[in-house]
């Protein structure tokens, strides 16, 4: 970092409270954290989203370009096109590791092996209620299927991630027994704890990750959902407790409320905790735009990190604040510079909440000047137009109003009004 303090650099300005010794003491991030992107599999489970073969390849290229460490390219058992897309992605020889997803079936392992992937994420339900109610099976069935499939994956030479569906709603003792049986009688190179329905808290996640690490030698991966909006917090809590891999999707696409967003996770780790995952954050906005285009999913304009209106200022007070500080301290108004996420910069908008600072910004941009009275009149007209249209003014609308106010009163010596 180029600045003297980890919370205040040339790229971000966050809270010094994050770095109090009492706050940092319980945090134990691993030396290396991998980002495992599941956009092409779990992300496609968002209702109405379909990726074609060439689209999956395009997203995989962008993920690798952004420095994502692992790409879950899909589930070959879903369709012949999915299988072909995985093979296409493997053939690109990207710097990212390519994984596929599988049910706990040896036949799915063979499909994955035939695709040429490095690793496999093989899933099984781990809470007895979901095994009974959703699958109509028993816990012993889940254990035996997991043992058989993970041994097949080991035999195939695949890095095997044992993915336990609905981990966080399982009885903890029975969950530990299931994992113990698979770890000893079957095979797992890593264990994924899945908060499949987003119903866990960061405190509980951290506690259980600690228990798992003390009992099993294999690395722990974390896979969360955003049903209660805690997915990013839960993921970071798991990493801070020693988990080594975070499962994410681009812009939180995924079933129901979505998966944990790549953008929020890597930016929070970097700017709030000082953990650089190696992901090129300046590629995040471009990557998000590609996924939005290919899915047809529209993000809220105030979406964290990549929302189009995230740094659009309408409030007159805030516009004044930003205009006064941007030359000497550009991070006074914003927590991170736009270029850190590769996103558009700060823009002062025109709307009902605007003030004289907004008017001055737009006049200066056009090389126009106004008396204090003209600026006040123009502001009143801007507010009126914004109320009438229930939204922000376009550039053309402002120019029309400015011309109306200034055309009869423009003087050579006029200057923009002060705040």
Coordinates of C-alpha atoms in Angstrom, one line a residue:
X1 CA 0.0 0.0 0.0
X2 CA 1.2 3.5 -0.8
X3 CA -0.2 5.2 2.2
X4 CA 0.9 5.1 5.8
X5 CA -2.3 3.4 7.2
X6 CA -4.1 0.3 5.9
X7 CA -7.5 2.0 6.2
X8 CA -6.4 5.1 4.3
X9 CA -4.5 4.6 1.0
X10 CA -4.5 6.3 -2.4
X11 CA -7.3 3.9 -3.4
X12 CA -9.7 3.7 -0.5
X13 CA -10.7 5.3 2.8
X14 CA -12.4 3.0 5.3
X15 CA -12.7 2.8 9.1
X16 CA -9.6 2.8 11.4
X17 CA -11.8 0.9 13.8
X18 CA -11.2 -2.2 11.6
X19 CA -7.5 -2.1 12.7
X20 CA -7.9 -1.8 16.4
X21 CA -5.8 -4.6 18.0
X22 CA -8.8 -5.9 19.9
X23 CA -10.7 -6.2 16.6
X24 CA -7.8 -7.8 14.7
X25 CA -6.8 -10.3 17.5
X26 CA -9.4 -13.0 16.7
X27 CA -9.0 -12.8 12.9
X28 CA -6.9 -15.6 11.4
X29 CA -7.1 -15.4 7.6
X30 CA -5.1 -18.1 5.8
X31 CA -1.9 -17.0 4.0
X32 CA -3.6 -17.7 0.6
X33 CA -7.3 -17.3 -0.2
X34 CA -8.7 -18.7 -3.4
X35 CA -11.8 -17.4 -5.2
X36 CA -13.9 -20.2 -6.7
X37 CA -16.5 -18.7 -9.1
X38 CA -19.7 -20.7 -9.6
X39 CA -21.5 -18.3 -12.0
X40 CA -21.6 -20.8 -14.8
X41 CA -23.3 -23.4 -12.6
X42 CA -25.0 -22.1 -9.5
X43 CA -25.4 -18.7 -11.1
X44 CA -27.3 -20.2 -14.0
X45 CA -29.8 -21.6 -11.5
X46 CA -31.3 -18.1 -11.2
X47 CA -34.8 -18.3 -12.6
X48 CA -34.9 -17.6 -16.3
X49 CA -31.1 -17.5 -16.8
X50 CA -29.7 -19.7 -19.6
X51 CA -26.1 -19.6 -20.8
X52 CA -25.3 -20.9 -24.3
X53 CA -22.1 -22.7 -25.0
X54 CA -20.2 -19.7 -26.4
X55 CA -21.5 -17.5 -23.6
X56 CA -20.0 -19.7 -21.0
X57 CA -16.7 -19.6 -22.8
X58 CA -16.8 -15.8 -22.9
X59 CA -17.5 -15.5 -19.2
X60 CA -14.8 -18.0 -18.3
X61 CA -12.3 -15.9 -20.3
X62 CA -13.3 -12.8 -18.4
X63 CA -13.1 -14.5 -15.1
X64 CA -9.6 -15.7 -15.8
X65 CA -8.6 -12.3 -17.1
X66 CA -9.8 -10.9 -13.7
X67 CA -7.6 -13.3 -11.9
X68 CA -10.2 -15.6 -10.4
X69 CA -8.4 -18.7 -9.2
X70 CA -11.0 -21.4 -9.9
X71 CA -13.9 -21.6 -12.3
X72 CA -16.7 -24.1 -11.8
X73 CA -17.5 -24.4 -15.5
X74 CA -20.7 -26.3 -15.1
X75 CA -22.3 -29.7 -14.6
X76 CA -21.7 -32.0 -17.7
X77 CA -24.7 -34.2 -16.7
X78 CA -27.1 -31.4 -17.3
X79 CA -26.9 -31.4 -21.1
X80 CA -24.6 -32.2 -24.0
X81 CA -24.2 -28.5 -24.6
X82 CA -23.0 -28.0 -21.0
X83 CA -20.6 -30.8 -21.4
X84 CA -19.2 -29.3 -24.6
X85 CA -18.9 -25.9 -23.0
X86 CA -16.8 -27.4 -20.2
X87 CA -14.5 -29.1 -22.7
X88 CA -14.2 -25.8 -24.6
X89 CA -13.2 -23.9 -21.4
X90 CA -10.6 -26.6 -20.5
X91 CA -9.2 -26.4 -24.0
X92 CA -8.5 -22.6 -23.6
X93 CA -5.7 -23.5 -21.1
X94 CA -6.7 -20.5 -18.9
X95 CA -4.6 -19.6 -15.9
X96 CA -7.6 -20.4 -13.7
X97 CA -8.2 -24.0 -12.4
X98 CA -11.3 -25.5 -14.1
X99 CA -13.7 -27.6 -12.0
X100 CA -17.0 -29.2 -12.7
X101 CA -19.9 -30.0 -10.5
X102 CA -21.4 -33.4 -9.9
X103 CA -24.0 -35.3 -8.1
X104 CA -22.8 -38.1 -5.8
X105 CA -22.8 -40.6 -8.6
X106 CA -19.8 -42.3 -10.1
X107 CA -21.2 -41.8 -13.6
X108 CA -21.0 -38.0 -13.0
X109 CA -17.3 -38.5 -12.0
X110 CA -16.6 -40.2 -15.4
X111 CA -18.3 -37.3 -17.2
X112 CA -16.1 -34.8 -15.4
X113 CA -13.0 -36.8 -16.1
X114 CA -13.8 -37.0 -19.8
X115 CA -14.1 -33.2 -19.8
X116 CA -10.5 -32.8 -18.7
X117 CA -11.2 -30.7 -15.6
X118 CA -8.7 -30.5 -12.8
X119 CA -11.2 -31.0 -10.0
X120 CA -14.7 -31.9 -9.1
X121 CA -17.2 -30.6 -6.6
X122 CA -19.4 -33.4 -5.7
X123 CA -22.6 -32.7 -3.7
X124 CA -24.7 -34.6 -1.2
X125 CA -27.5 -33.4 1.2
X126 CA -26.1 -33.3 4.8
X127 CA -29.1 -32.4 6.9
X128 CA -31.3 -35.4 7.8
X129 CA -34.6 -33.5 7.2
X130 CA -33.7 -32.5 3.6
X131 CA -32.4 -36.1 2.9
X132 CA -35.7 -37.5 4.1
X133 CA -38.2 -34.9 2.8
X134 CA -36.6 -33.7 -0.4
X135 CA -34.7 -36.9 -1.5
X136 CA -36.8 -39.6 0.2
X137 CA -33.6 -41.2 1.4
X138 CA -31.8 -41.9 4.6
X139 CA -28.6 -40.5 6.1
X140 CA -26.8 -43.8 5.6
X141 CA -27.7 -43.6 1.9
X142 CA -26.1 -40.1 1.7
X143 CA -22.9 -41.4 3.5
X144 CA -22.6 -44.5 1.2
X145 CA -23.2 -42.5 -2.0
X146 CA -20.6 -40.0 -0.9
X147 CA -18.0 -42.7 -0.1
X148 CA -18.5 -44.4 -3.4
X149 CA -18.4 -41.3 -5.5
X150 CA -15.4 -39.6 -3.7
X151 CA -13.4 -42.8 -4.1
X152 CA -14.3 -42.9 -7.8
X153 CA -13.1 -39.2 -8.0
X154 CA -9.8 -40.1 -6.3
X155 CA -9.3 -43.1 -8.7
X156 CA -9.9 -40.7 -11.6
X157 CA -7.2 -38.4 -10.3
X158 CA -9.5 -35.4 -9.7
X159 CA -9.1 -33.0 -6.9
X160 CA -12.2 -33.8 -4.9
X161 CA -14.2 -31.2 -3.1
X162 CA -16.9 -32.8 -0.9
X163 CA -19.8 -30.4 -1.0
X164 CA -22.4 -30.8 1.8
X165 CA -25.7 -29.3 0.8
X166 CA -27.6 -27.6 3.7
X167 CA -24.7 -27.9 6.1
X168 CA -25.9 -25.1 8.4
X169 CA -29.3 -26.6 9.0
X170 CA -27.9 -30.0 10.0
X171 CA -27.5 -31.2 13.6
X172 CA -23.9 -30.4 14.2
X173 CA -22.9 -33.7 15.8
X174 CA -24.6 -35.8 13.0
X175 CA -23.0 -33.5 10.4
X176 CA -19.5 -34.1 11.9
X177 CA -20.2 -37.8 11.8
X178 CA -21.1 -37.7 8.1
X179 CA -18.0 -35.8 7.2
X180 CA -15.9 -38.1 9.4
X181 CA -17.2 -41.2 7.6
X182 CA -16.5 -39.7 4.1
X183 CA -13.0 -38.5 5.2
X184 CA -12.0 -41.9 6.5
X185 CA -13.9 -44.4 4.4
X186 CA -14.1 -42.3 1.3
X187 CA -12.0 -39.4 0.1
X188 CA -12.0 -35.7 0.2
X189 CA -9.3 -33.2 -0.7
X190 CA -11.4 -30.4 0.7
X191 CA -14.7 -29.9 2.4
X192 CA -17.3 -27.3 1.4
X193 CA -19.6 -26.0 4.1
X194 CA -22.8 -24.8 2.4
X195 CA -25.1 -22.3 3.9
X196 CA -27.5 -23.3 1.1
X197 CA -30.5 -21.3 2.4
X198 CA -28.6 -18.3 3.8
X199 CA -29.9 -19.0 7.3
X200 CA -26.7 -18.9 9.3
X201 CA -24.9 -16.0 11.1
X202 CA -21.3 -15.0 10.9
X203 CA -20.7 -15.9 14.5
X204 CA -22.1 -19.4 14.0
X205 CA -20.1 -19.9 10.8
X206 CA -16.9 -18.9 12.5
X207 CA -17.5 -21.2 15.4
X208 CA -18.2 -24.2 13.2
X209 CA -15.3 -23.6 10.8
X210 CA -13.1 -23.6 13.9
X211 CA -14.4 -26.9 15.0
X212 CA -14.0 -28.4 11.6
X213 CA -10.4 -27.2 11.3
X214 CA -9.6 -28.7 14.7
X215 CA -11.0 -32.1 13.7
X216 CA -10.1 -32.5 10.0
X217 CA -6.8 -31.9 8.2
X218 CA -8.4 -31.1 4.9
X219 CA -8.9 -27.4 3.9
X220 CA -12.4 -25.9 4.3
X221 CA -14.3 -24.1 1.6
X222 CA -17.3 -21.8 2.2
X223 CA -20.4 -21.5 0.0
X224 CA -23.1 -19.1 1.1
X225 CA -26.4 -17.6 -0.2
X226 CA -27.9 -14.2 0.3
X227 CA -31.4 -15.0 1.6
X228 CA -31.0 -12.8 4.7
X229 CA -28.3 -10.5 3.2
X230 CA -25.5 -12.0 5.2
X231 CA -23.7 -14.1 2.6
X232 CA -20.7 -11.8 2.2
X233 CA -20.4 -11.4 6.0
X234 CA -20.7 -15.2 6.5
X235 CA -18.1 -15.8 3.8
X236 CA -15.6 -13.4 5.3
X237 CA -16.3 -14.8 8.8
X238 CA -15.4 -18.3 7.5
X239 CA -12.2 -17.0 5.9
X240 CA -11.2 -15.1 9.0
X241 CA -11.7 -18.4 10.9
X242 CA -9.3 -20.2 8.5
X243 CA -11.4 -21.4 5.5
X244 CA -9.2 -21.1 2.4
X245 CA -11.7 -20.9 -0.5
X246 CA -14.7 -18.7 -1.1
X247 CA -17.4 -19.6 -3.5
X248 CA -19.0 -16.6 -5.3
X249 CA -20.9 -15.6 -8.4
X250 CA -20.6 -12.4 -10.5
X251 CA -23.0 -9.8 -9.1
X252 CA -24.7 -12.3 -6.9
X253 CA -26.7 -14.1 -9.6
X254 CA -28.1 -17.4 -8.4
X255 CA -31.2 -19.1 -7.0
X256 CA -33.6 -17.1 -4.8
X257 CA -31.7 -14.1 -3.4
X258 CA -28.5 -15.3 -5.2
X259 CA -25.1 -16.4 -4.2
X260 CA -22.3 -14.4 -2.6
X261 CA -21.2 -11.6 -5.0
X262 CA -17.6 -11.8 -6.2
X263 CA -17.3 -8.0 -6.3
X264 CA -18.4 -7.3 -2.7
X265 CA -16.3 -10.2 -1.3
X266 CA -12.9 -9.3 -2.9
X267 CA -13.4 -5.6 -2.4
X268 CA -14.3 -6.0 1.3
X269 CA -11.3 -8.3 1.9
X270 CA -9.0 -5.8 0.2
X271 CA -10.3 -2.5 1.5
X272 CA -11.6 -3.5 5.0
X273 CA -9.3 -6.3 6.0
X274 CA -6.1 -5.6 4.0
X275 CA -6.3 -9.0 2.3
X276 CA -5.4 -9.0 -1.4
X277 CA -6.8 -12.1 -3.0
X278 CA -5.0 -11.4 -6.3
X279 CA -8.3 -10.8 -8.2
X280 CA -7.9 -7.8 -10.5
X281 CA -10.6 -5.6 -9.1
X282 CA -10.3 -3.1 -11.9
X283 CA -12.0 -5.8 -14.1
X284 CA -15.0 -6.2 -11.9
X285 CA -17.3 -3.6 -13.6
X286 CA -16.6 -4.9 -17.1
X287 CA -17.1 -8.5 -15.9
X288 CA -20.5 -7.6 -14.3
X289 CA -21.6 -5.8 -17.4
X290 CA -20.9 -8.9 -19.5
X291 CA -22.9 -11.2 -17.2
X292 CA -25.8 -8.8 -17.1
X293 CA -25.8 -8.6 -20.9
X294 CA -25.7 -12.4 -21.3
X295 CA -28.3 -13.1 -18.5
X296 CA -30.7 -10.2 -19.1
X297 CA -30.5 -9.6 -15.4
X298 CA -30.7 -5.9 -14.5
X299 CA -29.0 -4.8 -11.3
X300 CA -30.3 -2.1 -8.9
X301 CA -28.6 1.1 -9.8
X302 CA -27.3 1.5 -6.3
X303 CA -25.8 -2.1 -6.2
X304 CA -22.6 -2.2 -4.2
X305 CA -19.3 -1.9 -6.1
X306 CA -20.7 -2.1 -9.7
X307 CA -24.1 -0.3 -9.6
X308 CA -24.4 2.3 -12.4
X309 CA -25.7 5.0 -10.0
X310 CA -23.6 4.1 -7.1
X311 CA -21.5 7.3 -7.5
X312 CA -24.2 9.6 -8.9
X313 CA -24.9 12.5 -6.6
X314 CA -28.2 14.3 -6.6
X315 CA -28.2 15.8 -3.1
X316 CA -27.2 19.5 -3.2
X317 CA -25.4 19.3 0.1
X318 CA -23.4 16.2 -0.9
X319 CA -22.6 17.8 -4.3
X320 CA -21.2 20.8 -2.5
X321 CA -19.2 18.6 -0.2
X322 CA -17.8 16.7 -3.2
X323 CA -16.9 19.8 -5.2
X324 CA -15.0 21.3 -2.3
X325 CA -13.0 18.2 -1.5
X326 CA -12.4 16.3 -4.8
X327 CA -9.3 18.1 -5.8
X328 CA -7.6 17.9 -2.4
X329 CA -9.1 14.7 -1.0
X330 CA -11.1 12.7 -3.6
X331 CA -11.9 10.0 -1.0
X332 CA -13.7 12.3 1.4
X333 CA -17.1 11.5 -0.2
X334 CA -16.5 8.0 -1.5
X335 CA -15.0 4.9 0.2
X336 CA -13.0 3.7 -2.8
X337 CA -11.8 5.3 -6.1
X338 CA -14.0 4.3 -9.0
X339 CA -11.0 3.0 -11.0
X340 CA -10.3 0.4 -8.3
X341 CA -13.4 -1.4 -9.5
X342 CA -13.0 -0.3 -13.1
X343 CA -16.3 1.6 -12.8
X344 CA -17.4 5.1 -14.0
X345 CA -16.4 8.0 -11.9
X346 CA -18.4 10.3 -9.7
X347 CA -21.2 12.2 -11.5
X348 CA -23.2 15.1 -10.2
X349 CA -26.8 14.7 -11.3
X350 CA -29.8 17.1 -11.6
X351 CA -33.0 16.3 -9.7
X352 CA -35.5 17.3 -7.0
X353 CA -32.8 17.1 -4.3
X354 CA -30.2 19.2 -6.2
X355 CA -28.7 22.5 -4.9
X356 CA -26.7 25.4 -6.3
X357 CA -23.6 23.2 -6.4
X358 CA -25.3 20.9 -9.0
X359 CA -26.2 23.9 -11.1
X360 CA -22.7 25.3 -11.0
X361 CA -21.2 21.9 -11.9
X362 CA -23.3 21.7 -15.1
X363 CA -22.8 25.3 -16.0
X364 CA -19.0 25.0 -15.6
X365 CA -19.0 21.8 -17.7
X366 CA -20.5 23.8 -20.6
X367 CA -18.4 26.9 -20.1
X368 CA -21.4 28.9 -19.1
X369 CA -21.7 31.5 -16.3
X370 CA -24.7 32.9 -14.4
X371 CA -25.5 35.5 -11.8
X372 CA -26.6 34.4 -8.4
X373 CA -30.2 35.2 -9.4
X374 CA -30.0 33.3 -12.6
X375 CA -28.5 30.3 -10.8
X376 CA -31.3 30.3 -8.3
X377 CA -33.9 30.6 -11.0
X378 CA -32.4 27.7 -12.9
X379 CA -32.3 25.6 -9.8
X380 CA -36.0 26.2 -9.2
X381 CA -36.8 25.1 -12.8
X382 CA -34.6 22.0 -12.5
X383 CA -36.5 21.0 -9.3
X384 CA -39.9 21.7 -10.9
X385 CA -39.0 19.6 -14.0
X386 CA -37.7 16.7 -11.8
X387 CA -40.9 16.6 -9.8
X388 CA -43.0 16.6 -13.0
X389 CA -41.1 13.7 -14.6
X390 CA -40.4 11.9 -11.3
X391 CA -36.8 11.5 -12.1
X392 CA -33.5 13.1 -13.0
X393 CA -33.0 15.6 -15.8
X394 CA -31.2 14.6 -19.0
X395 CA -28.4 16.7 -20.4
X396 CA -30.7 18.0 -23.1
X397 CA -33.4 19.1 -20.6
X398 CA -30.8 21.0 -18.5
X399 CA -29.5 22.8 -21.6
X400 CA -33.0 23.8 -22.6
X401 CA -33.7 25.3 -19.2
X402 CA -30.2 27.0 -19.0
X403 CA -30.8 28.5 -22.4
X404 CA -34.2 29.8 -21.3
X405 CA -32.7 31.5 -18.2
X406 CA -29.5 32.7 -19.6
X407 CA -30.2 33.8 -23.2
X408 CA -31.6 37.2 -22.2
X409 CA -29.4 37.9 -19.2
X410 CA -25.9 36.6 -20.1
X411 CA -23.2 39.2 -19.4
X412 CA -19.5 38.9 -20.3
X413 CA -18.4 39.4 -16.7
X414 CA -20.8 36.9 -15.1
X415 CA -19.3 34.1 -13.0
X416 CA -21.0 31.0 -11.5
X417 CA -22.7 31.7 -8.2
X418 CA -20.9 30.5 -5.0
X419 CA -22.3 28.0 -2.7

